[in-house]
mmCIF file with all atom_site columns, C-alpha atoms in Angstrom:
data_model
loop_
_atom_site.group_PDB
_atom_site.id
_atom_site.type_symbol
_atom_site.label_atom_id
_atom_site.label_alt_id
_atom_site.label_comp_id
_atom_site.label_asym_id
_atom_site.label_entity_id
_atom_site.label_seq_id
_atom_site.pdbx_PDB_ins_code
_atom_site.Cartn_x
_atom_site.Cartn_y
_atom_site.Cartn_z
_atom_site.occupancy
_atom_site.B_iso_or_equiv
_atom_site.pdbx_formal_charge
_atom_site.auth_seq_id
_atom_site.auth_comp_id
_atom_site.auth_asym_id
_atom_site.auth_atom_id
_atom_site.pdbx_PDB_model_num
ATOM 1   C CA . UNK A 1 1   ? 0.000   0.000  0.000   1.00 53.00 ? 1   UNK A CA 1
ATOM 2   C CA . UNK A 1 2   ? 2.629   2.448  0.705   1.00 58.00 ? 2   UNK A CA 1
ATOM 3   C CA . UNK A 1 3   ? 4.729   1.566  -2.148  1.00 62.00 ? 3   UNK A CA 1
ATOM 4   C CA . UNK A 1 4   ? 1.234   2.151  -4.217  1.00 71.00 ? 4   UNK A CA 1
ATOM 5   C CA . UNK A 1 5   ? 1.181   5.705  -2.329  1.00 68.00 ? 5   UNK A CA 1
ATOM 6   C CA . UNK A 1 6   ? 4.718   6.565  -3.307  1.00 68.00 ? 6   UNK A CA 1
ATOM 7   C CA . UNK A 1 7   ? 4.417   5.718  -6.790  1.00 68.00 ? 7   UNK A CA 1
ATOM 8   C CA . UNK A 1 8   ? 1.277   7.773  -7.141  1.00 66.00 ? 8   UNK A CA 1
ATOM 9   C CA . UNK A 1 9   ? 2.690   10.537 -5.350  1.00 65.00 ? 9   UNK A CA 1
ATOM 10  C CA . UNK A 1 10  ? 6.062   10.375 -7.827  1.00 67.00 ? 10  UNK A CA 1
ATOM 11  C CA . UNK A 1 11  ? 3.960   10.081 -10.706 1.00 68.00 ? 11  UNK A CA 1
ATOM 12  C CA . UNK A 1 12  ? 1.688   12.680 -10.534 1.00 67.00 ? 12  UNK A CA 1
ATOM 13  C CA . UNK A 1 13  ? -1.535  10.524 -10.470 1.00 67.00 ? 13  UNK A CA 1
ATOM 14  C CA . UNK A 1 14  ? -2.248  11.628 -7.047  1.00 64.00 ? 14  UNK A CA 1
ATOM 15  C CA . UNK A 1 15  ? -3.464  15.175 -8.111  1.00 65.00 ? 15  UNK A CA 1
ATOM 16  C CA . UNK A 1 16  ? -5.845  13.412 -10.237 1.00 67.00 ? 16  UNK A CA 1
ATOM 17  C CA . UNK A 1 17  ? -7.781  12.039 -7.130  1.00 68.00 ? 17  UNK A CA 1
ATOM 18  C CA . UNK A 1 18  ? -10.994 13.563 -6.008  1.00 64.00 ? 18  UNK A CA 1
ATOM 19  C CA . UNK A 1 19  ? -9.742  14.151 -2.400  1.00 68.00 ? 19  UNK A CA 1
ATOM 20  C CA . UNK A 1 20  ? -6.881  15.946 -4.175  1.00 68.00 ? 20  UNK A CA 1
ATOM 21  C CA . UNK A 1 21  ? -9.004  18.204 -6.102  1.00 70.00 ? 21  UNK A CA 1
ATOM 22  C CA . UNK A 1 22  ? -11.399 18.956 -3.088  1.00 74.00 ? 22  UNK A CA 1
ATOM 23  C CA . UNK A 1 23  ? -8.729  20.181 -1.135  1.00 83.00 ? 23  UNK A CA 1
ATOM 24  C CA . UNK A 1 24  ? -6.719  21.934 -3.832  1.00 82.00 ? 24  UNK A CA 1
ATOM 25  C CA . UNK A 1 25  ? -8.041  25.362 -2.977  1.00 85.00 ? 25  UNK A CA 1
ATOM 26  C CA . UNK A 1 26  ? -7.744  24.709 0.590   1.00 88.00 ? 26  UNK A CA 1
ATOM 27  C CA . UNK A 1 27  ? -4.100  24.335 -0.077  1.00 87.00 ? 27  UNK A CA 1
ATOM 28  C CA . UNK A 1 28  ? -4.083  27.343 -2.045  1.00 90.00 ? 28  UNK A CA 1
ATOM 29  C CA . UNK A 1 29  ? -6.153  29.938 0.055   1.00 94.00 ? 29  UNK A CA 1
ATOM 30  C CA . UNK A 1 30  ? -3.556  28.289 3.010   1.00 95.00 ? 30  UNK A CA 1
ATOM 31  C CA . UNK A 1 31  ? -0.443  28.832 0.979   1.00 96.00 ? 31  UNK A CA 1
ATOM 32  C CA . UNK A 1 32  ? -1.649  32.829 0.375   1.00 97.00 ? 32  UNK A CA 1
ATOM 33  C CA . UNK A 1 33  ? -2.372  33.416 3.952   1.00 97.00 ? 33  UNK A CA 1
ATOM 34  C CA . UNK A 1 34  ? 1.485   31.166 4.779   1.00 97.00 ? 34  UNK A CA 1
ATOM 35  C CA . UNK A 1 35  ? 2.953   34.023 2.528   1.00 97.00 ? 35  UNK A CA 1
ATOM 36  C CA . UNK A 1 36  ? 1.089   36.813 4.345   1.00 96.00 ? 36  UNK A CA 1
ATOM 37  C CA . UNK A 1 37  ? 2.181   35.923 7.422   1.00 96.00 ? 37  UNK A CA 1
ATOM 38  C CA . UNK A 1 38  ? 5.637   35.330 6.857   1.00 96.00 ? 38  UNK A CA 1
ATOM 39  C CA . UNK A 1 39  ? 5.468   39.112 5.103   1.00 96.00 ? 39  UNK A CA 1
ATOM 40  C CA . UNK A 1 40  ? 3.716   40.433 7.807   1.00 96.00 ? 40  UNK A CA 1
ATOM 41  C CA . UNK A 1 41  ? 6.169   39.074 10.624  1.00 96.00 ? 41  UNK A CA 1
ATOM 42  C CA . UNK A 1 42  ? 8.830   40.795 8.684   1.00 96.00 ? 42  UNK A CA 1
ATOM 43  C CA . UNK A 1 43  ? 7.056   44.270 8.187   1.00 97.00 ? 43  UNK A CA 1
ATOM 44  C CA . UNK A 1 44  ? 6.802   44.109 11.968  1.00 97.00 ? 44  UNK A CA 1
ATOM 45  C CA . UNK A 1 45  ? 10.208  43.214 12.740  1.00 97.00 ? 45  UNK A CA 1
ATOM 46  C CA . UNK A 1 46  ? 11.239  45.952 10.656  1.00 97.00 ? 46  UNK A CA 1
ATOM 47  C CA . UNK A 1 47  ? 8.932   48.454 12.463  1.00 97.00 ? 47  UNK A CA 1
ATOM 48  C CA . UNK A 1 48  ? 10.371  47.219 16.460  1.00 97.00 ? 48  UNK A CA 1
ATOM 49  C CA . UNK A 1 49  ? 14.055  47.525 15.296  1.00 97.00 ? 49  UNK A CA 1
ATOM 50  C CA . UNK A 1 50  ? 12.908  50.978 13.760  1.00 97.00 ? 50  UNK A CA 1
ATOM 51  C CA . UNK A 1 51  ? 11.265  51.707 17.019  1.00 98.00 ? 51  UNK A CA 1
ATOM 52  C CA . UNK A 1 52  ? 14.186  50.596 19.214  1.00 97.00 ? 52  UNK A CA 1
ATOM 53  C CA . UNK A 1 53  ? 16.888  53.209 17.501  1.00 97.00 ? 53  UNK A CA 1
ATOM 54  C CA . UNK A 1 54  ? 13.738  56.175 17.362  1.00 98.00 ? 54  UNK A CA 1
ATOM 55  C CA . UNK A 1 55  ? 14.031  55.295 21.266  1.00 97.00 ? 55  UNK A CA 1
ATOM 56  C CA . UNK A 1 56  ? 17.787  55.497 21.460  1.00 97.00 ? 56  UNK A CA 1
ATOM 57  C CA . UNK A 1 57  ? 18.201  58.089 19.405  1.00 97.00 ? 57  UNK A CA 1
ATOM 58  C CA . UNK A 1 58  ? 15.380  60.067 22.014  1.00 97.00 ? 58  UNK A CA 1
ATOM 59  C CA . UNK A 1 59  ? 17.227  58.965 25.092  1.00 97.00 ? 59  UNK A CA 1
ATOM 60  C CA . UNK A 1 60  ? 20.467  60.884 23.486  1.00 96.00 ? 60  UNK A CA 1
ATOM 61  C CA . UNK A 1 61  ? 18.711  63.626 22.552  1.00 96.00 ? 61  UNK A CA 1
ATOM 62  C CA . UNK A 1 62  ? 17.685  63.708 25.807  1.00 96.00 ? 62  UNK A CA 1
ATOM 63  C CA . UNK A 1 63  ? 20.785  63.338 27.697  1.00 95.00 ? 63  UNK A CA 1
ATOM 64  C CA . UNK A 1 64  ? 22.181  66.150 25.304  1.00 94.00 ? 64  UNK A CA 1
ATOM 65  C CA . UNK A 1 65  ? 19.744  68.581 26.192  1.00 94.00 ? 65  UNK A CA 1
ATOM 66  C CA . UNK A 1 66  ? 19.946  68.124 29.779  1.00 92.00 ? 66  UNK A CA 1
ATOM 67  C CA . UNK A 1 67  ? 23.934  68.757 29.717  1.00 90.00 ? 67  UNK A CA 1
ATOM 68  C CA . UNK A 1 68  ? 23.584  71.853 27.748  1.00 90.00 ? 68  UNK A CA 1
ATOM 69  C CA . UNK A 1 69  ? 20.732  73.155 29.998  1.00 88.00 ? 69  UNK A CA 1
ATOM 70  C CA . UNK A 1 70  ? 22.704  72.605 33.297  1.00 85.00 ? 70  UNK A CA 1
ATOM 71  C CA . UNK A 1 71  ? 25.466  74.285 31.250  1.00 82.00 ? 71  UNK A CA 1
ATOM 72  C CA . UNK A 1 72  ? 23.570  76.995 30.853  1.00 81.00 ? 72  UNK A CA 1
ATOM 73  C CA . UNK A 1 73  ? 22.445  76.714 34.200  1.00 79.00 ? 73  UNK A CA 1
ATOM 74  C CA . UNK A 1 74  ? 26.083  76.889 35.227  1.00 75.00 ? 74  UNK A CA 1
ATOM 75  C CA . UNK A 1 75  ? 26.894  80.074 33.437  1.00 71.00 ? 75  UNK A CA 1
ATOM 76  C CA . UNK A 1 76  ? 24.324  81.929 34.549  1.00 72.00 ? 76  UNK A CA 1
ATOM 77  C CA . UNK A 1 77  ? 24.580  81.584 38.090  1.00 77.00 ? 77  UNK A CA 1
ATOM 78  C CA . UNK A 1 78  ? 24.054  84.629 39.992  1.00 76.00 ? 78  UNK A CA 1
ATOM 79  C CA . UNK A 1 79  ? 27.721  84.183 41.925  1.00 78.00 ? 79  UNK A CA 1
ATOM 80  C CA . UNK A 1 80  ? 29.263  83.615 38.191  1.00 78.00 ? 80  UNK A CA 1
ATOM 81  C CA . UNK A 1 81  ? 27.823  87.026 37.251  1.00 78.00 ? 81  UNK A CA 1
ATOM 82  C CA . UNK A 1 82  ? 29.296  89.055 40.209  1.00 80.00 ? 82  UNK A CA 1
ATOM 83  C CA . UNK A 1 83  ? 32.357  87.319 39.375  1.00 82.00 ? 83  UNK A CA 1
ATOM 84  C CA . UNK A 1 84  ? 32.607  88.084 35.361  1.00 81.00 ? 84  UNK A CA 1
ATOM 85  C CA . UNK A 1 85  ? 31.639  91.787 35.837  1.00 81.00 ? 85  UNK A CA 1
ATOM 86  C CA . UNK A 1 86  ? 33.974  92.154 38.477  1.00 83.00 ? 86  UNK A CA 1
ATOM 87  C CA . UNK A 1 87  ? 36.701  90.706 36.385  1.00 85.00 ? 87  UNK A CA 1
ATOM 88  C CA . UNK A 1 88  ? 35.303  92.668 33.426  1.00 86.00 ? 88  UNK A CA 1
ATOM 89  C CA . UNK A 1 89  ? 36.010  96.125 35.785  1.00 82.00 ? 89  UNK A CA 1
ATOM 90  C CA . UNK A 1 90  ? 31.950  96.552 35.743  1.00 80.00 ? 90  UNK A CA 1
ATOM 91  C CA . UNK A 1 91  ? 30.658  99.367 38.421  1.00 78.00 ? 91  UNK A CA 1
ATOM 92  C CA . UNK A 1 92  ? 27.369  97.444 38.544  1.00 76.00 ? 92  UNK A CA 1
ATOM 93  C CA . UNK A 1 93  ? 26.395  96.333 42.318  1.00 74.00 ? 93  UNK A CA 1
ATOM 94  C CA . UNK A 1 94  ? 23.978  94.108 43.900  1.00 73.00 ? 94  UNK A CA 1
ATOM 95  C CA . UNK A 1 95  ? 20.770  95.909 44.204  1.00 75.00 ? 95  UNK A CA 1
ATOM 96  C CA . UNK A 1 96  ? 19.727  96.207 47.892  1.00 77.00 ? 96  UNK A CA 1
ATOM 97  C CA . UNK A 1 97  ? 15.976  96.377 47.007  1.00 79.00 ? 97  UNK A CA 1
ATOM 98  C CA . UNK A 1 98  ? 14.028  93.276 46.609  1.00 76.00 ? 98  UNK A CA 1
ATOM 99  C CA . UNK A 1 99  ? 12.689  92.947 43.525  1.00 76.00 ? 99  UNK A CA 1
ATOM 100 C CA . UNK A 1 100 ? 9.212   93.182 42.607  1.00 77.00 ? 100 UNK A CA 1
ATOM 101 C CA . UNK A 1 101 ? 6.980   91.008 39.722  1.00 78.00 ? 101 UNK A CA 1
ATOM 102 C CA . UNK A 1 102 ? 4.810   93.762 38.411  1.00 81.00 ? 102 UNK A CA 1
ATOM 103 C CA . UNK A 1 103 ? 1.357   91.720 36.695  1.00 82.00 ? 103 UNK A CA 1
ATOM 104 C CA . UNK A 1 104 ? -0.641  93.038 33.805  1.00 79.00 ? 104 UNK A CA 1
ATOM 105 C CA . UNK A 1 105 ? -3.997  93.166 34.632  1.00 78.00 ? 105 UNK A CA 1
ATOM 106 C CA . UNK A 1 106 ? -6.530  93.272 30.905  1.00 68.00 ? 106 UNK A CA 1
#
Protein backbone atom coordinates (compact mmCIF):
# COMPACT_ATOMS: atom_id res chain seq x y z
CA UNK A 1 0.00 0.00 0.00
CA UNK A 2 2.63 2.45 0.70
CA UNK A 3 4.73 1.57 -2.15
CA UNK A 4 1.23 2.15 -4.22
CA UNK A 5 1.18 5.70 -2.33
CA UNK A 6 4.72 6.56 -3.31
CA UNK A 7 4.42 5.72 -6.79
CA UNK A 8 1.28 7.77 -7.14
CA UNK A 9 2.69 10.54 -5.35
CA UNK A 10 6.06 10.38 -7.83
CA UNK A 11 3.96 10.08 -10.71
CA UNK A 12 1.69 12.68 -10.53
CA UNK A 13 -1.54 10.52 -10.47
CA UNK A 14 -2.25 11.63 -7.05
CA UNK A 15 -3.46 15.17 -8.11
CA UNK A 16 -5.85 13.41 -10.24
CA UNK A 17 -7.78 12.04 -7.13
CA UNK A 18 -10.99 13.56 -6.01
CA UNK A 19 -9.74 14.15 -2.40
CA UNK A 20 -6.88 15.95 -4.17
CA UNK A 21 -9.00 18.20 -6.10
CA UNK A 22 -11.40 18.96 -3.09
CA UNK A 23 -8.73 20.18 -1.13
CA UNK A 24 -6.72 21.93 -3.83
CA UNK A 25 -8.04 25.36 -2.98
CA UNK A 26 -7.74 24.71 0.59
CA UNK A 27 -4.10 24.34 -0.08
CA UNK A 28 -4.08 27.34 -2.05
CA UNK A 29 -6.15 29.94 0.05
CA UNK A 30 -3.56 28.29 3.01
CA UNK A 31 -0.44 28.83 0.98
CA UNK A 32 -1.65 32.83 0.38
CA UNK A 33 -2.37 33.42 3.95
CA UNK A 34 1.49 31.17 4.78
CA UNK A 35 2.95 34.02 2.53
CA UNK A 36 1.09 36.81 4.34
CA UNK A 37 2.18 35.92 7.42
CA UNK A 38 5.64 35.33 6.86
CA UNK A 39 5.47 39.11 5.10
CA UNK A 40 3.72 40.43 7.81
CA UNK A 41 6.17 39.07 10.62
CA UNK A 42 8.83 40.79 8.68
CA UNK A 43 7.06 44.27 8.19
CA UNK A 44 6.80 44.11 11.97
CA UNK A 45 10.21 43.21 12.74
CA UNK A 46 11.24 45.95 10.66
CA UNK A 47 8.93 48.45 12.46
CA UNK A 48 10.37 47.22 16.46
CA UNK A 49 14.05 47.53 15.30
CA UNK A 50 12.91 50.98 13.76
CA UNK A 51 11.26 51.71 17.02
CA UNK A 52 14.19 50.60 19.21
CA UNK A 53 16.89 53.21 17.50
CA UNK A 54 13.74 56.17 17.36
CA UNK A 55 14.03 55.30 21.27
CA UNK A 56 17.79 55.50 21.46
CA UNK A 57 18.20 58.09 19.41
CA UNK A 58 15.38 60.07 22.01
CA UNK A 59 17.23 58.97 25.09
CA UNK A 60 20.47 60.88 23.49
CA UNK A 61 18.71 63.63 22.55
CA UNK A 62 17.69 63.71 25.81
CA UNK A 63 20.78 63.34 27.70
CA UNK A 64 22.18 66.15 25.30
CA UNK A 65 19.74 68.58 26.19
CA UNK A 66 19.95 68.12 29.78
CA UNK A 67 23.93 68.76 29.72
CA UNK A 68 23.58 71.85 27.75
CA UNK A 69 20.73 73.15 30.00
CA UNK A 70 22.70 72.61 33.30
CA UNK A 71 25.47 74.28 31.25
CA UNK A 72 23.57 77.00 30.85
CA UNK A 73 22.45 76.71 34.20
CA UNK A 74 26.08 76.89 35.23
CA UNK A 75 26.89 80.07 33.44
CA UNK A 76 24.32 81.93 34.55
CA UNK A 77 24.58 81.58 38.09
CA UNK A 78 24.05 84.63 39.99
CA UNK A 79 27.72 84.18 41.92
CA UNK A 80 29.26 83.62 38.19
CA UNK A 81 27.82 87.03 37.25
CA UNK A 82 29.30 89.06 40.21
CA UNK A 83 32.36 87.32 39.38
CA UNK A 84 32.61 88.08 35.36
CA UNK A 85 31.64 91.79 35.84
CA UNK A 86 33.97 92.15 38.48
CA UNK A 87 36.70 90.71 36.39
CA UNK A 88 35.30 92.67 33.43
CA UNK A 89 36.01 96.13 35.79
CA UNK A 90 31.95 96.55 35.74
CA UNK A 91 30.66 99.37 38.42
CA UNK A 92 27.37 97.44 38.54
CA UNK A 93 26.40 96.33 42.32
CA UNK A 94 23.98 94.11 43.90
CA UNK A 95 20.77 95.91 44.20
CA UNK A 96 19.73 96.21 47.89
CA UNK A 97 15.98 96.38 47.01
CA UNK A 98 14.03 93.28 46.61
CA UNK A 99 12.69 92.95 43.53
CA UNK A 100 9.21 93.18 42.61
CA UNK A 101 6.98 91.01 39.72
CA UNK A 102 4.81 93.76 38.41
CA UNK A 103 1.36 91.72 36.70
CA UNK A 104 -0.64 93.04 33.80
CA UNK A 105 -4.00 93.17 34.63
CA UNK A 106 -6.53 93.27 30.90
Amino acid sequence: MRKNMFGRLWGGSILQMVFTERLFLFLVIAFILSIFYINNRYVCQWKLIEINRLQSELKETKRNARARLSELMGDSRKSLVEEQLKLQGSELLDSKCSTYIIHDVN
